[in-house]
Amino acid sequence: MNLICGFDEAGRGPLAGPVTAGCVILPNDFPVEILNDSKKLSEKKRIAAEQVIMEKACWGLGIVDHETIDQMNILRASMYAMSIAYQMMRAKLPDWLRSQKISFDENNLDGMISAITDGTSCPEVPCECRCEPKADGKYPEVMAASIIAKVERDKMMVEFDKLYPEYGYAKHKGYPTAAHIAICREIGMSPIQRKTFKF
């Protein structure tokens, strides 16, 4: 039995906040018609799809904060978030496989997994992994991972907006909009700003 595992991240481009990553294995009966690249779905459809993913799939979420991003750079931080997401998914995998009535060797679970990462780099994970640009528009597992990463990061940025309302994080989610850049120049960086990012 070969399990397909999808990876994707959200938050590489923003000037503030964390980068998040999803890791997802879908069951055979998953309603893939609800999936797409998270950027192509409305917020309402993303949230609805995430609920189904979390109910039916084996998934993990990785979060790396702004300080760690500054320390290790955004690419490495994105890959690190994916490896954290894999560890979370992997911890759930035996019980999920039993729920799906899929037989497995406890000592060779990672050997059952073939992972696909959106982009041009693969995280350090103990399974076979390949990267492919625009994979988030081709593979349901990567689409699902992109949805989890996007929805969960957006939730975090809405919470940060409550702490730092002057920065407008609920609206632009930390991306380099003209309004975000203007407020940072006017009153200075917020506590969740990525200091190594130029703006």
mmCIF file of C-alpha atoms in Angstrom:
data_model
loop_
_atom_site.group_PDB
_atom_site.id
_atom_site.type_symbol
_atom_site.label_atom_id
_atom_site.label_comp_id
_atom_site.label_asym_id
_atom_site.label_seq_id
_atom_site.Cartn_x
_atom_site.Cartn_y
_atom_site.Cartn_z
ATOM 1 C CA MET A 1 0.000 0.000 0.000
ATOM 2 C CA ASN A 2 1.452 3.351 -1.058
ATOM 3 C CA LEU A 3 0.180 6.433 0.759
ATOM 4 C CA ILE A 4 0.383 9.821 -0.968
ATOM 5 C CA CYS A 5 1.254 12.657 1.390
ATOM 6 C CA GLY A 6 0.920 16.291 0.352
ATOM 7 C CA PHE A 7 2.830 19.267 1.768
ATOM 8 C CA ASP A 8 2.281 22.983 1.320
ATOM 9 C CA GLU A 9 2.907 26.187 3.239
ATOM 10 C CA ALA A 10 1.258 29.538 3.800
ATOM 11 C CA GLY A 11 2.968 32.769 4.739
ATOM 12 C CA ARG A 12 6.275 32.905 2.877
ATOM 13 C CA GLY A 13 5.593 36.360 1.457
ATOM 14 C CA PRO A 14 4.262 38.373 4.438
ATOM 15 C CA LEU A 15 6.239 40.922 6.389
ATOM 16 C CA ALA A 16 4.830 39.728 9.713
ATOM 17 C CA GLY A 17 3.612 36.659 11.540
ATOM 18 C CA PRO A 18 4.398 32.953 11.263
ATOM 19 C CA VAL A 19 4.790 30.602 8.362
ATOM 20 C CA THR A 20 2.533 27.544 8.541
ATOM 21 C CA ALA A 21 2.581 24.211 6.730
ATOM 22 C CA GLY A 22 0.090 21.438 6.206
ATOM 23 C CA CYS A 23 0.751 17.743 5.696
ATOM 24 C CA VAL A 24 -2.149 15.571 4.526
ATOM 25 C CA ILE A 25 -2.930 11.982 3.531
ATOM 26 C CA LEU A 26 -6.428 11.606 2.096
ATOM 27 C CA PRO A 27 -8.680 8.544 2.284
ATOM 28 C CA ASN A 28 -9.790 6.910 -0.961
ATOM 29 C CA ASP A 29 -13.363 8.123 -0.523
ATOM 30 C CA PHE A 30 -12.484 11.775 0.082
ATOM 31 C CA PRO A 31 -14.686 14.268 -1.842
ATOM 32 C CA VAL A 32 -11.851 15.797 -3.858
ATOM 33 C CA GLU A 33 -14.246 18.089 -5.726
ATOM 34 C CA ILE A 34 -14.218 20.444 -2.708
ATOM 35 C CA LEU A 35 -10.446 20.943 -3.038
ATOM 36 C CA ASN A 36 -8.350 23.418 -4.989
ATOM 37 C CA ASP A 37 -5.270 25.538 -4.487
ATOM 38 C CA SER A 38 -6.241 27.461 -1.343
ATOM 39 C CA LYS A 39 -5.623 30.789 -3.095
ATOM 40 C CA LYS A 40 -8.334 29.929 -5.646
ATOM 41 C CA LEU A 41 -11.013 29.209 -3.047
ATOM 42 C CA SER A 42 -13.122 31.769 -1.233
ATOM 43 C CA GLU A 43 -12.567 32.060 2.507
ATOM 44 C CA LYS A 44 -15.931 30.381 3.140
ATOM 45 C CA LYS A 45 -15.069 27.418 0.893
ATOM 46 C CA ARG A 46 -11.590 27.085 2.429
ATOM 47 C CA ILE A 47 -13.009 26.910 5.949
ATOM 48 C CA ALA A 48 -15.665 24.385 4.909
ATOM 49 C CA ALA A 49 -13.073 22.245 3.114
ATOM 50 C CA GLU A 50 -10.727 22.347 6.104
ATOM 51 C CA GLN A 51 -13.455 20.945 8.345
ATOM 52 C CA VAL A 52 -13.895 17.963 6.021
ATOM 53 C CA ILE A 53 -10.121 17.445 5.753
ATOM 54 C CA MET A 54 -9.728 17.447 9.528
ATOM 55 C CA GLU A 55 -12.615 14.992 9.941
ATOM 56 C CA LYS A 56 -11.639 12.499 7.248
ATOM 57 C CA ALA A 57 -7.898 12.794 6.506
ATOM 58 C CA CYS A 58 -4.711 12.122 8.419
ATOM 59 C CA TRP A 59 -3.171 15.566 8.768
ATOM 60 C CA GLY A 60 -0.600 17.651 10.578
ATOM 61 C CA LEU A 61 0.095 21.351 11.005
ATOM 62 C CA GLY A 62 3.481 23.017 11.477
ATOM 63 C CA ILE A 63 3.931 26.578 12.746
ATOM 64 C CA VAL A 64 7.201 28.532 12.796
ATOM 65 C CA ASP A 65 7.145 31.997 14.350
ATOM 66 C CA HIS A 66 8.546 35.277 13.037
ATOM 67 C CA GLU A 67 11.640 35.170 15.276
ATOM 68 C CA THR A 68 12.651 31.731 13.989
ATOM 69 C CA ILE A 69 12.048 32.920 10.418
ATOM 70 C CA ASP A 70 14.495 35.773 11.045
ATOM 71 C CA GLN A 71 17.045 33.334 12.478
ATOM 72 C CA MET A 72 16.979 30.700 9.751
ATOM 73 C CA ASN A 73 15.495 32.499 6.650
ATOM 74 C CA ILE A 74 12.036 31.939 5.194
ATOM 75 C CA LEU A 75 12.854 28.955 2.949
ATOM 76 C CA ARG A 76 14.428 26.961 5.761
ATOM 77 C CA ALA A 77 11.639 28.009 8.111
ATOM 78 C CA SER A 78 9.033 26.795 5.580
ATOM 79 C CA MET A 79 10.764 23.423 5.286
ATOM 80 C CA TYR A 80 11.002 23.228 9.082
ATOM 81 C CA ALA A 81 7.262 23.892 9.372
ATOM 82 C CA MET A 82 6.636 21.033 6.939
ATOM 83 C CA SER A 83 8.796 18.657 8.975
ATOM 84 C CA ILE A 84 6.833 19.608 12.125
ATOM 85 C CA ALA A 85 3.582 18.994 10.240
ATOM 86 C CA TYR A 86 4.868 15.580 9.153
ATOM 87 C CA GLN A 87 5.690 14.606 12.734
ATOM 88 C CA MET A 88 2.175 15.542 13.836
ATOM 89 C CA MET A 89 0.585 13.603 10.966
ATOM 90 C CA ARG A 90 2.868 10.622 11.559
ATOM 91 C CA ALA A 91 1.856 10.419 15.237
ATOM 92 C CA LYS A 92 -1.793 10.050 14.183
ATOM 93 C CA LEU A 93 -1.143 7.685 11.282
ATOM 94 C CA PRO A 94 -1.412 4.246 12.956
ATOM 95 C CA ASP A 95 -4.848 4.971 14.440
ATOM 96 C CA TRP A 96 -6.007 6.559 11.190
ATOM 97 C CA LEU A 97 -4.894 3.526 9.154
ATOM 98 C CA ARG A 98 -6.796 1.248 11.533
ATOM 99 C CA SER A 99 -9.895 3.417 11.089
ATOM 100 C CA GLN A 100 -9.507 3.002 7.319
ATOM 101 C CA LYS A 101 -8.990 -0.760 7.750
ATOM 102 C CA ILE A 102 -5.606 -0.508 6.026
ATOM 103 C CA SER A 103 -3.044 -3.080 7.138
ATOM 104 C CA PHE A 104 0.469 -1.826 7.845
ATOM 105 C CA ASP A 105 3.826 -2.723 9.323
ATOM 106 C CA GLU A 106 4.400 -0.574 12.408
ATOM 107 C CA ASN A 107 8.158 -0.684 11.746
ATOM 108 C CA ASN A 108 7.896 0.511 8.132
ATOM 109 C CA LEU A 109 5.228 3.206 8.171
ATOM 110 C CA ASP A 110 7.481 5.834 6.606
ATOM 111 C CA GLY A 111 8.328 3.375 3.837
ATOM 112 C CA MET A 112 4.643 3.329 2.832
ATOM 113 C CA ILE A 113 4.589 7.076 2.207
ATOM 114 C CA SER A 114 5.422 9.016 -0.960
ATOM 115 C CA ALA A 115 5.325 12.762 -0.348
ATOM 116 C CA ILE A 116 4.834 15.633 -2.787
ATOM 117 C CA THR A 117 5.826 19.175 -1.878
ATOM 118 C CA ASP A 118 4.640 22.269 -3.683
ATOM 119 C CA GLY A 119 7.618 24.320 -4.857
ATOM 120 C CA THR A 120 11.269 23.546 -5.496
ATOM 121 C CA SER A 121 12.467 22.154 -2.140
ATOM 122 C CA CYS A 122 11.639 19.168 0.025
ATOM 123 C CA PRO A 123 11.580 19.124 3.829
ATOM 124 C CA GLU A 124 13.703 16.735 5.849
ATOM 125 C CA VAL A 125 11.284 13.874 6.423
ATOM 126 C CA PRO A 126 11.899 10.118 6.785
ATOM 127 C CA CYS A 127 9.892 9.173 3.687
ATOM 128 C CA GLU A 128 10.339 9.422 -0.059
ATOM 129 C CA CYS A 129 9.679 13.020 -1.116
ATOM 130 C CA ARG A 130 9.703 14.976 -4.350
ATOM 131 C CA CYS A 131 9.017 18.633 -5.074
ATOM 132 C CA GLU A 132 7.014 20.025 -7.948
ATOM 133 C CA PRO A 133 6.169 23.647 -8.758
ATOM 134 C CA LYS A 134 2.407 24.325 -8.859
ATOM 135 C CA ALA A 135 1.676 20.982 -7.204
ATOM 136 C CA ASP A 136 -1.003 22.779 -5.190
ATOM 137 C CA GLY A 137 -3.054 22.985 -8.376
ATOM 138 C CA LYS A 138 -2.541 19.345 -9.429
ATOM 139 C CA TYR A 139 -2.633 16.968 -6.468
ATOM 140 C CA PRO A 140 -5.575 16.725 -4.046
ATOM 141 C CA GLU A 141 -3.268 15.939 -1.123
ATOM 142 C CA VAL A 142 -1.222 19.108 -1.737
ATOM 143 C CA MET A 143 -4.404 21.149 -2.211
ATOM 144 C CA ALA A 144 -5.621 19.863 1.160
ATOM 145 C CA ALA A 145 -2.307 20.755 2.792
ATOM 146 C CA SER A 146 -2.463 24.255 1.306
ATOM 147 C CA ILE A 147 -5.979 24.722 2.698
ATOM 148 C CA ILE A 148 -4.998 23.708 6.233
ATOM 149 C CA ALA A 149 -1.917 25.927 6.156
ATOM 150 C CA LYS A 150 -3.844 28.943 4.831
ATOM 151 C CA VAL A 151 -6.895 28.661 7.102
ATOM 152 C CA GLU A 152 -4.864 28.157 10.260
ATOM 153 C CA ARG A 153 -2.460 31.009 9.485
ATOM 154 C CA ASP A 154 -5.342 33.346 8.714
ATOM 155 C CA LYS A 155 -6.911 32.477 12.085
ATOM 156 C CA MET A 156 -3.664 33.345 13.834
ATOM 157 C CA MET A 157 -3.380 36.680 12.040
ATOM 158 C CA VAL A 158 -6.941 37.582 13.048
ATOM 159 C CA GLU A 159 -5.953 36.928 16.671
ATOM 160 C CA PHE A 160 -2.841 39.099 16.242
ATOM 161 C CA ASP A 161 -5.102 41.831 14.887
ATOM 162 C CA LYS A 162 -6.867 41.909 18.265
ATOM 163 C CA LEU A 163 -3.513 42.500 19.965
ATOM 164 C CA TYR A 164 -2.205 45.029 17.447
ATOM 165 C CA PRO A 165 -5.296 46.510 15.742
ATOM 166 C CA GLU A 166 -3.457 49.490 14.255
ATOM 167 C CA TYR A 167 -1.593 47.201 11.811
ATOM 168 C CA GLY A 168 -4.685 45.764 10.096
ATOM 169 C CA TYR A 169 -3.579 42.120 10.251
ATOM 170 C CA ALA A 170 -7.131 40.768 10.005
ATOM 171 C CA LYS A 171 -7.457 42.409 6.603
ATOM 172 C CA HIS A 172 -4.103 41.822 4.886
ATOM 173 C CA LYS A 173 -2.759 38.941 7.032
ATOM 174 C CA GLY A 174 0.694 40.521 7.172
ATOM 175 C CA TYR A 175 1.282 40.655 3.424
ATOM 176 C CA PRO A 176 3.138 43.707 2.041
ATOM 177 C CA THR A 177 0.161 45.832 1.091
ATOM 178 C CA ALA A 178 0.593 49.598 0.736
ATOM 179 C CA ALA A 179 -1.385 50.125 3.949
ATOM 180 C CA HIS A 180 0.771 47.662 5.902
ATOM 181 C CA ILE A 181 4.020 49.211 4.702
ATOM 182 C CA ALA A 182 2.720 52.729 5.416
ATOM 183 C CA ILE A 183 1.736 51.988 9.037
ATOM 184 C CA CYS A 184 5.075 50.279 9.735
ATOM 185 C CA ARG A 185 6.912 53.341 8.433
ATOM 186 C CA GLU A 186 4.661 55.667 10.397
ATOM 187 C CA ILE A 187 4.655 54.033 13.847
ATOM 188 C CA GLY A 188 7.365 51.361 13.569
ATOM 189 C CA MET A 189 7.344 47.592 13.448
ATOM 190 C CA SER A 190 4.843 45.520 15.390
ATOM 191 C CA PRO A 191 6.076 42.841 17.832
ATOM 192 C CA ILE A 192 5.414 40.118 15.210
ATOM 193 C CA GLN A 193 7.240 41.844 12.362
ATOM 194 C CA ARG A 194 9.880 39.873 10.455
ATOM 195 C CA LYS A 195 12.882 42.120 10.945
ATOM 196 C CA THR A 196 14.938 40.571 8.151
ATOM 197 C CA PHE A 197 12.280 41.359 5.521
ATOM 198 C CA LYS A 198 12.800 44.598 3.605
ATOM 199 C CA PHE A 199 9.935 47.034 3.070
#
